[in-house]
Every structure is written in structure tokens, then in C-alpha cells.
C-alpha positions as semicolon CSV with decimal commas, in nm:
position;residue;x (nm);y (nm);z (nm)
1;X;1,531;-1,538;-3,111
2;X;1,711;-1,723;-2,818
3;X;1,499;-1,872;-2,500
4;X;1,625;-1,626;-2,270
5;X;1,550;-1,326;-2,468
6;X;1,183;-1,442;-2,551
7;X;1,161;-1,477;-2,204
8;X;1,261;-1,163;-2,126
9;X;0,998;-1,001;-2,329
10;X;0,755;-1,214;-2,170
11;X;0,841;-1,071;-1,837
12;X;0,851;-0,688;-1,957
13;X;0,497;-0,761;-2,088
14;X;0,384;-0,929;-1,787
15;X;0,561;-0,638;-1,588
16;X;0,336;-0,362;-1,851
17;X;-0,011;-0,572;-1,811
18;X;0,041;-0,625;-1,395
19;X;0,106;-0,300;-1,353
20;X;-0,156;-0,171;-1,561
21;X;-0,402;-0,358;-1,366
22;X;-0,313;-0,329;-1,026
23;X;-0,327;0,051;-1,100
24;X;-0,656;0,059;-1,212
25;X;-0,747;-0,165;-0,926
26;X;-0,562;0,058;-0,722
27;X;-0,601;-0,194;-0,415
28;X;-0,667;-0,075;-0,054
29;X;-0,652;-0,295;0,259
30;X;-0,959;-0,414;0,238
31;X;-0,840;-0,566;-0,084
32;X;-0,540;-0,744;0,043
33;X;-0,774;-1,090;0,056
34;X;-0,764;-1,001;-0,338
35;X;-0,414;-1,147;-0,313
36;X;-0,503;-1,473;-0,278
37;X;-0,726;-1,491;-0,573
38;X;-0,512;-1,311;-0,826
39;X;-0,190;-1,493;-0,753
40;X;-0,345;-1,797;-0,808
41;X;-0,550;-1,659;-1,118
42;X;-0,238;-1,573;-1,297
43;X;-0,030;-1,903;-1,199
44;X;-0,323;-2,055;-1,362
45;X;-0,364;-1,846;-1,613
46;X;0,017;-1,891;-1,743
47;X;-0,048;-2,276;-1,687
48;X;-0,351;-2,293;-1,902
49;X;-0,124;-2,116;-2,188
50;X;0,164;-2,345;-2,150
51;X;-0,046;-2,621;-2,166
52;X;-0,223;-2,517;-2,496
53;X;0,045;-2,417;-2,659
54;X;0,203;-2,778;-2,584
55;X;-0,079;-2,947;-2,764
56;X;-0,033;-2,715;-3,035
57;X;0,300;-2,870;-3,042
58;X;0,485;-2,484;-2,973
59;X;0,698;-2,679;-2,687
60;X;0,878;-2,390;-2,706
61;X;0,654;-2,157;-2,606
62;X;0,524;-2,386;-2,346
63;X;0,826;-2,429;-2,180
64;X;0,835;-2,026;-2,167
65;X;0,490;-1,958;-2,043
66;X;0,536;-2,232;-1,763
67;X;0,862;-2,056;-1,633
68;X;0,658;-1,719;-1,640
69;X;0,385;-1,886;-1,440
70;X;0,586;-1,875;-1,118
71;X;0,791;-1,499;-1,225
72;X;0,415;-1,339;-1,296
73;X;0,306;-1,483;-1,001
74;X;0,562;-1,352;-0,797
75;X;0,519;-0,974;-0,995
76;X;0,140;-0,974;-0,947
77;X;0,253;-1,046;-0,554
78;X;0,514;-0,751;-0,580
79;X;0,256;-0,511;-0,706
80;X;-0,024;-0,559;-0,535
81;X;0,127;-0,527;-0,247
82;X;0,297;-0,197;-0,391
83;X;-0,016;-0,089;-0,517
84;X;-0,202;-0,098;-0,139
85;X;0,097;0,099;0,014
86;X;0,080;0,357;-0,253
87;X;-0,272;0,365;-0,235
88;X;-0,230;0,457;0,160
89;X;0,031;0,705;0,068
90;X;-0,212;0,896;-0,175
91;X;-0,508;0,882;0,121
92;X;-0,343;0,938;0,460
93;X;-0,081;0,982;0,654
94;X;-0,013;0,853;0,969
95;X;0,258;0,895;1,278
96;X;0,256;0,704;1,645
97;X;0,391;0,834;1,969
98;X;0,427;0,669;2,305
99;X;0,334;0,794;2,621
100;X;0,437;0,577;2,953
101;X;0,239;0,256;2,889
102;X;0,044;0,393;2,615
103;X;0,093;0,378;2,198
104;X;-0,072;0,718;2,047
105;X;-0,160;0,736;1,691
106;X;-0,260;1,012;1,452
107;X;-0,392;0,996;1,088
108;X;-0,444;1,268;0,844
109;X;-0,672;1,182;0,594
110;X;-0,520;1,357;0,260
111;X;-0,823;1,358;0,044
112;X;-1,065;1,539;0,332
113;X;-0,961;1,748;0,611
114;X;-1,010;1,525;0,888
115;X;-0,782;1,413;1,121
116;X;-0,868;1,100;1,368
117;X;-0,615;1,009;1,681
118;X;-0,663;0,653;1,845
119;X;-0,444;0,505;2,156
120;X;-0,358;0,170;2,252
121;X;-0,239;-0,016;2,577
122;X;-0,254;-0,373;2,405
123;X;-0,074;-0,461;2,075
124;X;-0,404;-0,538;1,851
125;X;-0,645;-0,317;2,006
126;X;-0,663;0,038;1,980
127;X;-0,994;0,260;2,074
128;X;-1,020;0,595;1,895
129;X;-1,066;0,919;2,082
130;X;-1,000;1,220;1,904
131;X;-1,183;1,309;1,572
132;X;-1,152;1,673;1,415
133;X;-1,038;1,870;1,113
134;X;-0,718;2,028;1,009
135;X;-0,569;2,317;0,783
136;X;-0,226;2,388;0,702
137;X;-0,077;2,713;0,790
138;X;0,289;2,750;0,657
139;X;0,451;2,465;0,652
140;X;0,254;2,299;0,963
141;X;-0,044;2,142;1,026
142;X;-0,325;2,287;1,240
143;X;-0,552;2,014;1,432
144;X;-0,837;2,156;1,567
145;X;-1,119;1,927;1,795
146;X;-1,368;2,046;2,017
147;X;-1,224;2,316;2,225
148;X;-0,859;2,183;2,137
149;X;-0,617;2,338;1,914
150;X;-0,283;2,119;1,798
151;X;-0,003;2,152;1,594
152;X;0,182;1,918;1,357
153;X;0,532;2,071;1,243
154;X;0,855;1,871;1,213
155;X;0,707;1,546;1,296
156;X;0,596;1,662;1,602
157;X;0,298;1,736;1,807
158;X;0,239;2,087;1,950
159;X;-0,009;2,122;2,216
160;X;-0,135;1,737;2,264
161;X;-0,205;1,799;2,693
162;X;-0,053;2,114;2,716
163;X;-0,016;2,415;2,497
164;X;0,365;2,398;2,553
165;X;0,384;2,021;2,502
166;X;0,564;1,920;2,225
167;X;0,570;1,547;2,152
168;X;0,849;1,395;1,898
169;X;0,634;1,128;1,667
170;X;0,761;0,866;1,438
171;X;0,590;0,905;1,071
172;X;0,513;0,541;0,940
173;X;0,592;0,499;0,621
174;X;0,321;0,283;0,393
């Protein structure tokens, strides 16, 4: 077997056994710290192989496991930070509208039936103001807080101020 095509294998397994684990992590933001322990673990971790398997004499082999330190690094980077945005996809789902001066958002949370709306006049500060729950009805989404009734259809808002307002929003994608 040639360098190149051991090496290959190596990455396909290091592709399997990331994967694998960042799934079962299945990393939030809260996690995203995590990143800079488990780059750094497997960089290691590929370092302390290489230089075993040196010793051993397998030069090799150690040549190959020092090359995949740096391409498992950079996979374990990849997929973490794959695995927090489809963690948010699977949990929420957000859009953001602006109004004159002021930046509206809106989250649906997917796994209850809650709905929370926050607005901000500062980038990096926002101050949440709406909390409720939601059903769908057709194809739309019905917000309901309080005495307020809204509508999500289209990627837009129904009813935000006004019954007749209808408010185009931008869906951010995780």
C-alpha cells in the first residue's frame, strides 16, 4: 500500500470516529469553548501516536499520523462547528426584522411550543419582551401572548402592532 492511499484511509477513519463523536456530543453554544480543548486533544492525540510509532521504528506510520495531526485537527474544527449549527437547526428557529432604529427578533423553539421575541437598538445588546406559545394552523404559525394574537406565514409577521400589519422577516439560517 502506497503513502497516499494509507493516508487516505486514515482520514476516512478520522472522518467516521469525528463524526461519530461530535454527534453524540451533539454540541450547543454553550459548548463552543469545547473547541478549544478538543482541537488541541486530537493534535495531541495524533502527535502522541506518531511519536510512538517512531520509537517503534514504524517511520512510516509516523510520518502518516503526524500529517493527520493537523487534517484531524482541522475535521474535528469542521464538525464541531457543524454539529452546533445543526444542533440549533433541530431546537429553534429564528428570523429578525427591523423597524426604524430598532433590530426585532423572533425564535421558535421546535422542541416546546414557545415562542420568545427580543429587540435591540445596540449591536450586542438585546432585551427580550415578548414570551408566549404557538400552534400551527395550515401551513402558518399562530403566536399567541397575553391578549395578542400573531401570525407567521411566508416569512412574515401578521399582526406584530396592528392586525393588518404584515412585516417581511429575514429567516437566519444556523
Amino acid at each position: 500500500m502506497n503513502f497516499y492511499y494509507k493516508l487516505a484511509v486514515l482520514i476516512l477513519i478520522d472522518i467516521i470516529v469525528i463524526w461519530l463523536w461530535v454527534y453524540q456530543i451533539d454540541p450547543d453554544p454553550s459548548l463552543s469553548i469545547g473547541i478549544l480543548l478538543l482541537v488541541p486533544f486530537v493534535l495531541i492525540l495524533n502527535l502522541i501516536i506518531a511519536t510512538i510509532l517512531y520509537f517503534f521504528k514504524r517511520k512510516t506510520f509516523s510520518k502518516l499520523f503526524l500529517i493527520n495531526s493537523i487534517i484531524a485537527s482541522i475535521i474535528m474544527f469542521h464538525f464541531f462547528k457543524k454539529g452546533i449549527d445543526r444542533h440549533q437547526d433541530r431546537v429553534l428557529e429564528n428570523w429578525t426584522f427591523q423597524k426604524a432604529d430598532t433590530t426585532f427578533s423572533l425564535i421558535r423553539w421546535k422542541e416546546s411550543n414557545q415562542f420568545s421575541m427580543s429587540y435591540s437598538l445596540n449591536p450586542g445588546s438585546s432585551w427580550g419582551f415578548l414570551d408566549g406559545k404557538y400552534y400551527k394552523e395550515n401551513s402558518d404559525w399562530i403566536l399567541i401572548a397575553d391578549s395578542l394574537k400573531m401570525k407567521i406565514a411566508n416569512d412574515s409577521l401578521i399582526g406584530f402592532r396592528k392586525i393588518s400589519d404584515t412585516i417581511e422577516m429575514q429567516k437566519i439560517n444556523n
